[in-house]
Amino acid sequence: MAIQRRRMLTAALGGAFSASVLTAGRVDAAPAPVFEKPTADNPIIACYNENPLGLSAAARKAVADSAAVANRYPFVRCEVLRKACAQLIGGKPEEIVLSQGSAEAIRASVEAHNGPGASLVTAELTYSDGQMAAVRNNIPVIKVKMGPNWSMDIPAMKAAAAEAAKKGTAIVYFVNPTNPTSTIADTNVLFDWIRGKPANTVFILDEAYAEFVEDKSYRSAAELVREGLDNVIVLKTFSKIFAMAGLRLGFAYAAPERVKKVHDHIAYDFFQNTPAIEAALAEMNDKAFLKQSLEETLESRRIMEEVLKELQLEYLPSQTNFVFFNLKKPLKVFADAMKAENIMVGRPFPPATTWCRVSYVRPAEMKYVADVMRALRTKGVI
């Protein structure tokens, strides 16, 4: 089974770093704090694709104020949130099912389509939660090898799904932009496949990082739901651009009948966490915060692209809040050297065993990471 993304920090970083979980979120959303050199107790966490900006000021106040009503069930506020999510994505409330982050929606979407002969079709190098949900439910997993430059080989996935659909439901789990490569698929090719409505095939489109995409060719699969297609589920999360990873909130968007199937596998979507509801409602209306969140991500992206070019390291075009680059040697030596400098980088992602994923941190921190990488070049680590 693929390694689960949500490891405890004590397992990934060691006990000395566990305190940083509590301190990393103390940074004000704006303005940027004075940069402080990372320490063992407060490292630069560039390994989890989190949003280092922290909650907006409005969201923090909303979370604090929500304590006064935390003794009440959030039935009414969940419906307010459902309507807001529908408005955000351009749909209707009956097309929305709320979930605890994207993870619960992934699991529920996979479970909802289990049955005789069902199988999950996914890429060899992609986010692992779809595969893990399938394994937990005894659903066979078909992993399709990647195309050039670790691209999603849509023709190969299409062929694999067509073969799988002969035996039962083919559940296609497709992450776009994908993790860990940070790249996007060809929208036209992907959408043509879905619009073709292949028999016994349902598509789960995970768009956790869509808000960071700069490539103008990219389009959200939400347009397919709006067209009336009932064979696709679009997953969204508040963990990334909204900086709410610790509050656990997301939603699935699909045709009403498809949403009902997913809803049957969600543990009460009208029982979402009250602080999460209020934070999301505050941030969806906070255009200044979302603008800053995107702009800082793009600035850090430029900083990393500059140093990777300078060091002549191959990297994939980043469309998310992280970058994937080729060290051309096993990752461990580089990761250990960065950890010695109190910078945590991504874990290995087989079969890309010489590639490293670095999450974007705030620009001042990103510049520090870049300088450390330059120093490691002089030491022969890179």
PDB file of C-alpha atoms in Angstrom, residues 229-380:
ATOM      1  CA  LEU A 229     -22.784  14.913 -17.111  1.00  0.00           C
ATOM      2  CA  ASP A 230     -23.566  12.433 -14.360  1.00  0.00           C
ATOM      3  CA  ASN A 231     -20.426  10.266 -14.599  1.00  0.00           C
ATOM      4  CA  VAL A 232     -18.020  12.654 -12.875  1.00  0.00           C
ATOM      5  CA  ILE A 233     -17.413  13.760  -9.283  1.00  0.00           C
ATOM      6  CA  VAL A 234     -15.313  16.869  -8.653  1.00  0.00           C
ATOM      7  CA  LEU A 235     -13.537  17.108  -5.306  1.00  0.00           C
ATOM      8  CA  LYS A 236     -12.525  20.377  -3.668  1.00  0.00           C
ATOM      9  CA  THR A 237     -10.719  21.134  -0.413  1.00  0.00           C
ATOM     10  CA  PHE A 238     -10.228  24.083   1.908  1.00  0.00           C
ATOM     11  CA  SER A 239      -6.794  22.773   2.929  1.00  0.00           C
ATOM     12  CA  LYS A 240      -4.692  24.511   0.287  1.00  0.00           C
ATOM     13  CA  ILE A 241      -5.369  28.053  -0.902  1.00  0.00           C
ATOM     14  CA  PHE A 242      -7.726  28.597   2.058  1.00  0.00           C
ATOM     15  CA  ALA A 243      -5.001  27.443   4.494  1.00  0.00           C
ATOM     16  CA  MET A 244      -7.397  25.266   6.509  1.00  0.00           C
ATOM     17  CA  ALA A 245      -5.567  21.916   6.477  1.00  0.00           C
ATOM     18  CA  GLY A 246      -5.934  21.508  10.239  1.00  0.00           C
ATOM     19  CA  LEU A 247      -9.659  22.288  10.237  1.00  0.00           C
ATOM     20  CA  ARG A 248     -10.547  19.479   7.778  1.00  0.00           C
ATOM     21  CA  LEU A 249     -13.172  20.655   5.320  1.00  0.00           C
ATOM     22  CA  GLY A 250     -13.913  19.911   1.683  1.00  0.00           C
ATOM     23  CA  PHE A 251     -16.765  18.963  -0.617  1.00  0.00           C
ATOM     24  CA  ALA A 252     -17.772  16.857  -3.589  1.00  0.00           C
ATOM     25  CA  TYR A 253     -19.677  18.336  -6.528  1.00  0.00           C
ATOM     26  CA  ALA A 254     -21.679  16.113  -8.867  1.00  0.00           C
ATOM     27  CA  ALA A 255     -25.092  15.520 -10.382  1.00  0.00           C
ATOM     28  CA  PRO A 256     -27.752  15.102  -7.648  1.00  0.00           C
ATOM     29  CA  GLU A 257     -28.143  11.329  -8.047  1.00  0.00           C
ATOM     30  CA  ARG A 258     -24.373  10.859  -7.984  1.00  0.00           C
ATOM     31  CA  VAL A 259     -24.089  13.093  -4.928  1.00  0.00           C
ATOM     32  CA  LYS A 260     -26.682  10.950  -3.139  1.00  0.00           C
ATOM     33  CA  LYS A 261     -24.536   7.860  -3.709  1.00  0.00           C
ATOM     34  CA  VAL A 262     -21.502   9.610  -2.213  1.00  0.00           C
ATOM     35  CA  HIS A 263     -23.589  11.071   0.618  1.00  0.00           C
ATOM     36  CA  ASP A 264     -24.580   7.560   1.712  1.00  0.00           C
ATOM     37  CA  HIS A 265     -20.912   6.947   2.576  1.00  0.00           C
ATOM     38  CA  ILE A 266     -20.278  10.243   4.377  1.00  0.00           C
ATOM     39  CA  ALA A 267     -20.650  10.280   8.153  1.00  0.00           C
ATOM     40  CA  TYR A 268     -23.303  13.000   8.379  1.00  0.00           C
ATOM     41  CA  ASP A 269     -22.298  15.837   6.099  1.00  0.00           C
ATOM     42  CA  PHE A 270     -24.535  18.160   8.169  1.00  0.00           C
ATOM     43  CA  PHE A 271     -22.295  17.555  11.203  1.00  0.00           C
ATOM     44  CA  GLN A 272     -19.244  19.498  10.055  1.00  0.00           C
ATOM     45  CA  ASN A 273     -16.965  21.133  12.582  1.00  0.00           C
ATOM     46  CA  THR A 274     -18.320  24.525  13.653  1.00  0.00           C
ATOM     47  CA  PRO A 275     -14.968  26.398  13.624  1.00  0.00           C
ATOM     48  CA  ALA A 276     -14.253  24.976  10.146  1.00  0.00           C
ATOM     49  CA  ILE A 277     -17.648  26.106   8.844  1.00  0.00           C
ATOM     50  CA  GLU A 278     -17.165  29.647  10.110  1.00  0.00           C
ATOM     51  CA  ALA A 279     -13.570  29.891   8.861  1.00  0.00           C
ATOM     52  CA  ALA A 280     -14.598  28.739   5.396  1.00  0.00           C
ATOM     53  CA  LEU A 281     -17.504  31.162   5.197  1.00  0.00           C
ATOM     54  CA  ALA A 282     -15.203  34.009   6.240  1.00  0.00           C
ATOM     55  CA  GLU A 283     -12.456  33.164   3.749  1.00  0.00           C
ATOM     56  CA  MET A 284     -14.694  32.565   0.758  1.00  0.00           C
ATOM     57  CA  ASN A 285     -15.599  36.260   0.983  1.00  0.00           C
ATOM     58  CA  ASP A 286     -12.051  37.442   1.737  1.00  0.00           C
ATOM     59  CA  LYS A 287     -10.741  38.339  -1.721  1.00  0.00           C
ATOM     60  CA  ALA A 288      -7.719  40.179  -0.337  1.00  0.00           C
ATOM     61  CA  PHE A 289      -6.576  37.119   1.617  1.00  0.00           C
ATOM     62  CA  LEU A 290      -7.049  34.739  -1.302  1.00  0.00           C
ATOM     63  CA  LYS A 291      -5.164  37.156  -3.551  1.00  0.00           C
ATOM     64  CA  GLN A 292      -2.284  37.306  -1.092  1.00  0.00           C
ATOM     65  CA  SER A 293      -2.317  33.530  -0.713  1.00  0.00           C
ATOM     66  CA  LEU A 294      -1.950  33.072  -4.460  1.00  0.00           C
ATOM     67  CA  GLU A 295       0.567  35.878  -4.933  1.00  0.00           C
ATOM     68  CA  GLU A 296       2.904  34.599  -2.210  1.00  0.00           C
ATOM     69  CA  THR A 297       2.704  31.101  -3.655  1.00  0.00           C
ATOM     70  CA  LEU A 298       3.599  32.384  -7.108  1.00  0.00           C
ATOM     71  CA  GLU A 299       6.484  34.449  -5.702  1.00  0.00           C
ATOM     72  CA  SER A 300       7.893  31.405  -3.931  1.00  0.00           C
ATOM     73  CA  ARG A 301       7.415  29.425  -7.132  1.00  0.00           C
ATOM     74  CA  ARG A 302       9.580  31.952  -8.993  1.00  0.00           C
ATOM     75  CA  ILE A 303      12.269  31.775  -6.295  1.00  0.00           C
ATOM     76  CA  MET A 304      12.460  27.990  -6.602  1.00  0.00           C
ATOM     77  CA  GLU A 305      12.431  28.044 -10.385  1.00  0.00           C
ATOM     78  CA  GLU A 306      15.326  30.512 -10.344  1.00  0.00           C
ATOM     79  CA  VAL A 307      17.525  28.383  -8.082  1.00  0.00           C
ATOM     80  CA  LEU A 308      16.677  25.152  -9.907  1.00  0.00           C
ATOM     81  CA  LYS A 309      17.682  26.753 -13.202  1.00  0.00           C
ATOM     82  CA  GLU A 310      20.832  28.139 -11.632  1.00  0.00           C
ATOM     83  CA  LEU A 311      21.772  24.701 -10.286  1.00  0.00           C
ATOM     84  CA  GLN A 312      20.777  23.104 -13.596  1.00  0.00           C
ATOM     85  CA  LEU A 313      18.352  20.729 -11.923  1.00  0.00           C
ATOM     86  CA  GLU A 314      15.579  19.319 -14.073  1.00  0.00           C
ATOM     87  CA  TYR A 315      12.136  20.222 -12.742  1.00  0.00           C
ATOM     88  CA  LEU A 316       8.562  19.864 -13.882  1.00  0.00           C
ATOM     89  CA  PRO A 317       6.406  22.943 -14.584  1.00  0.00           C
ATOM     90  CA  SER A 318       4.821  23.720 -11.244  1.00  0.00           C
ATOM     91  CA  GLN A 319       1.094  24.462 -11.216  1.00  0.00           C
ATOM     92  CA  THR A 320       0.574  23.935  -7.478  1.00  0.00           C
ATOM     93  CA  ASN A 321       2.109  25.049  -4.183  1.00  0.00           C
ATOM     94  CA  PHE A 322       5.121  22.741  -4.552  1.00  0.00           C
ATOM     95  CA  VAL A 323       7.728  21.746  -7.119  1.00  0.00           C
ATOM     96  CA  PHE A 324       9.127  18.358  -8.210  1.00  0.00           C
ATOM     97  CA  PHE A 325      12.758  18.234  -9.310  1.00  0.00           C
ATOM     98  CA  ASN A 326      15.355  15.635 -10.240  1.00  0.00           C
ATOM     99  CA  LEU A 327      18.485  15.287  -8.105  1.00  0.00           C
ATOM    100  CA  LYS A 328      19.759  12.468 -10.341  1.00  0.00           C
ATOM    101  CA  LYS A 329      20.843  10.656  -7.209  1.00  0.00           C
ATOM    102  CA  PRO A 330      18.943   9.003  -4.329  1.00  0.00           C
ATOM    103  CA  LEU A 331      16.876  11.479  -2.328  1.00  0.00           C
ATOM    104  CA  LYS A 332      18.090  10.495   1.152  1.00  0.00           C
ATOM    105  CA  VAL A 333      21.445  12.288   1.079  1.00  0.00           C
ATOM    106  CA  PHE A 334      19.820  15.582   0.049  1.00  0.00           C
ATOM    107  CA  ALA A 335      16.896  15.191   2.467  1.00  0.00           C
ATOM    108  CA  ASP A 336      19.252  14.461   5.359  1.00  0.00           C
ATOM    109  CA  ALA A 337      21.429  17.457   4.485  1.00  0.00           C
ATOM    110  CA  MET A 338      18.377  19.724   4.377  1.00  0.00           C
ATOM    111  CA  LYS A 339      17.129  18.309   7.680  1.00  0.00           C
ATOM    112  CA  ALA A 340      20.513  19.121   9.207  1.00  0.00           C
ATOM    113  CA  GLU A 341      19.770  22.726   8.195  1.00  0.00           C
ATOM    114  CA  ASN A 342      16.316  22.430   9.800  1.00  0.00           C
ATOM    115  CA  ILE A 343      14.470  22.296   6.490  1.00  0.00           C
ATOM    116  CA  MET A 344      12.051  19.424   5.925  1.00  0.00           C
ATOM    117  CA  VAL A 345      11.511  18.303   2.322  1.00  0.00           C
ATOM    118  CA  GLY A 346       9.196  15.699   0.819  1.00  0.00           C
ATOM    119  CA  ARG A 347       9.466  11.944   1.252  1.00  0.00           C
ATOM    120  CA  PRO A 348      10.402   9.552  -1.572  1.00  0.00           C
ATOM    121  CA  PHE A 349       7.764   8.948  -4.255  1.00  0.00           C
ATOM    122  CA  PRO A 350       8.540   5.648  -6.013  1.00  0.00           C
ATOM    123  CA  PRO A 351       9.142   5.027  -8.838  1.00  0.00           C
ATOM    124  CA  ALA A 352      10.583   8.581  -9.053  1.00  0.00           C
ATOM    125  CA  THR A 353      13.333   7.665  -6.619  1.00  0.00           C
ATOM    126  CA  THR A 354      15.740  10.470  -7.558  1.00  0.00           C
ATOM    127  CA  TRP A 355      13.116  13.211  -7.505  1.00  0.00           C
ATOM    128  CA  CYS A 356      12.334  15.553  -4.624  1.00  0.00           C
ATOM    129  CA  ARG A 357       9.143  17.433  -3.791  1.00  0.00           C
ATOM    130  CA  VAL A 358       9.546  20.771  -2.009  1.00  0.00           C
ATOM    131  CA  SER A 359       6.493  22.650  -0.784  1.00  0.00           C
ATOM    132  CA  TYR A 360       6.483  26.412  -1.140  1.00  0.00           C
ATOM    133  CA  VAL A 361       6.865  28.329   2.099  1.00  0.00           C
ATOM    134  CA  ARG A 362       6.655  32.085   2.563  1.00  0.00           C
ATOM    135  CA  PRO A 363       8.953  34.012   0.207  1.00  0.00           C
ATOM    136  CA  ALA A 364      11.537  34.970   2.838  1.00  0.00           C
ATOM    137  CA  GLU A 365      11.761  31.334   3.911  1.00  0.00           C
ATOM    138  CA  MET A 366      11.865  30.220   0.294  1.00  0.00           C
ATOM    139  CA  LYS A 367      14.874  32.451  -0.335  1.00  0.00           C
ATOM    140  CA  TYR A 368      16.584  30.857   2.640  1.00  0.00           C
ATOM    141  CA  VAL A 369      15.824  27.374   1.275  1.00  0.00           C
ATOM    142  CA  ALA A 370      17.287  28.445  -2.078  1.00  0.00           C
ATOM    143  CA  ASP A 371      20.458  29.744  -0.421  1.00  0.00           C
ATOM    144  CA  VAL A 372      20.875  26.494   1.500  1.00  0.00           C
ATOM    145  CA  MET A 373      20.550  24.577  -1.766  1.00  0.00           C
ATOM    146  CA  ARG A 374      23.247  26.774  -3.312  1.00  0.00           C
ATOM    147  CA  ALA A 375      25.517  26.013  -0.354  1.00  0.00           C
ATOM    148  CA  LEU A 376      24.861  22.298  -0.728  1.00  0.00           C
ATOM    149  CA  ARG A 377      25.993  22.536  -4.329  1.00  0.00           C
ATOM    150  CA  THR A 378      29.381  23.825  -3.162  1.00  0.00           C
ATOM    151  CA  LYS A 379      29.565  20.846  -0.777  1.00  0.00           C
ATOM    152  CA  GLY A 380      28.775  18.391  -3.559  1.00  0.00           C
TER     153      GLY A 380
END
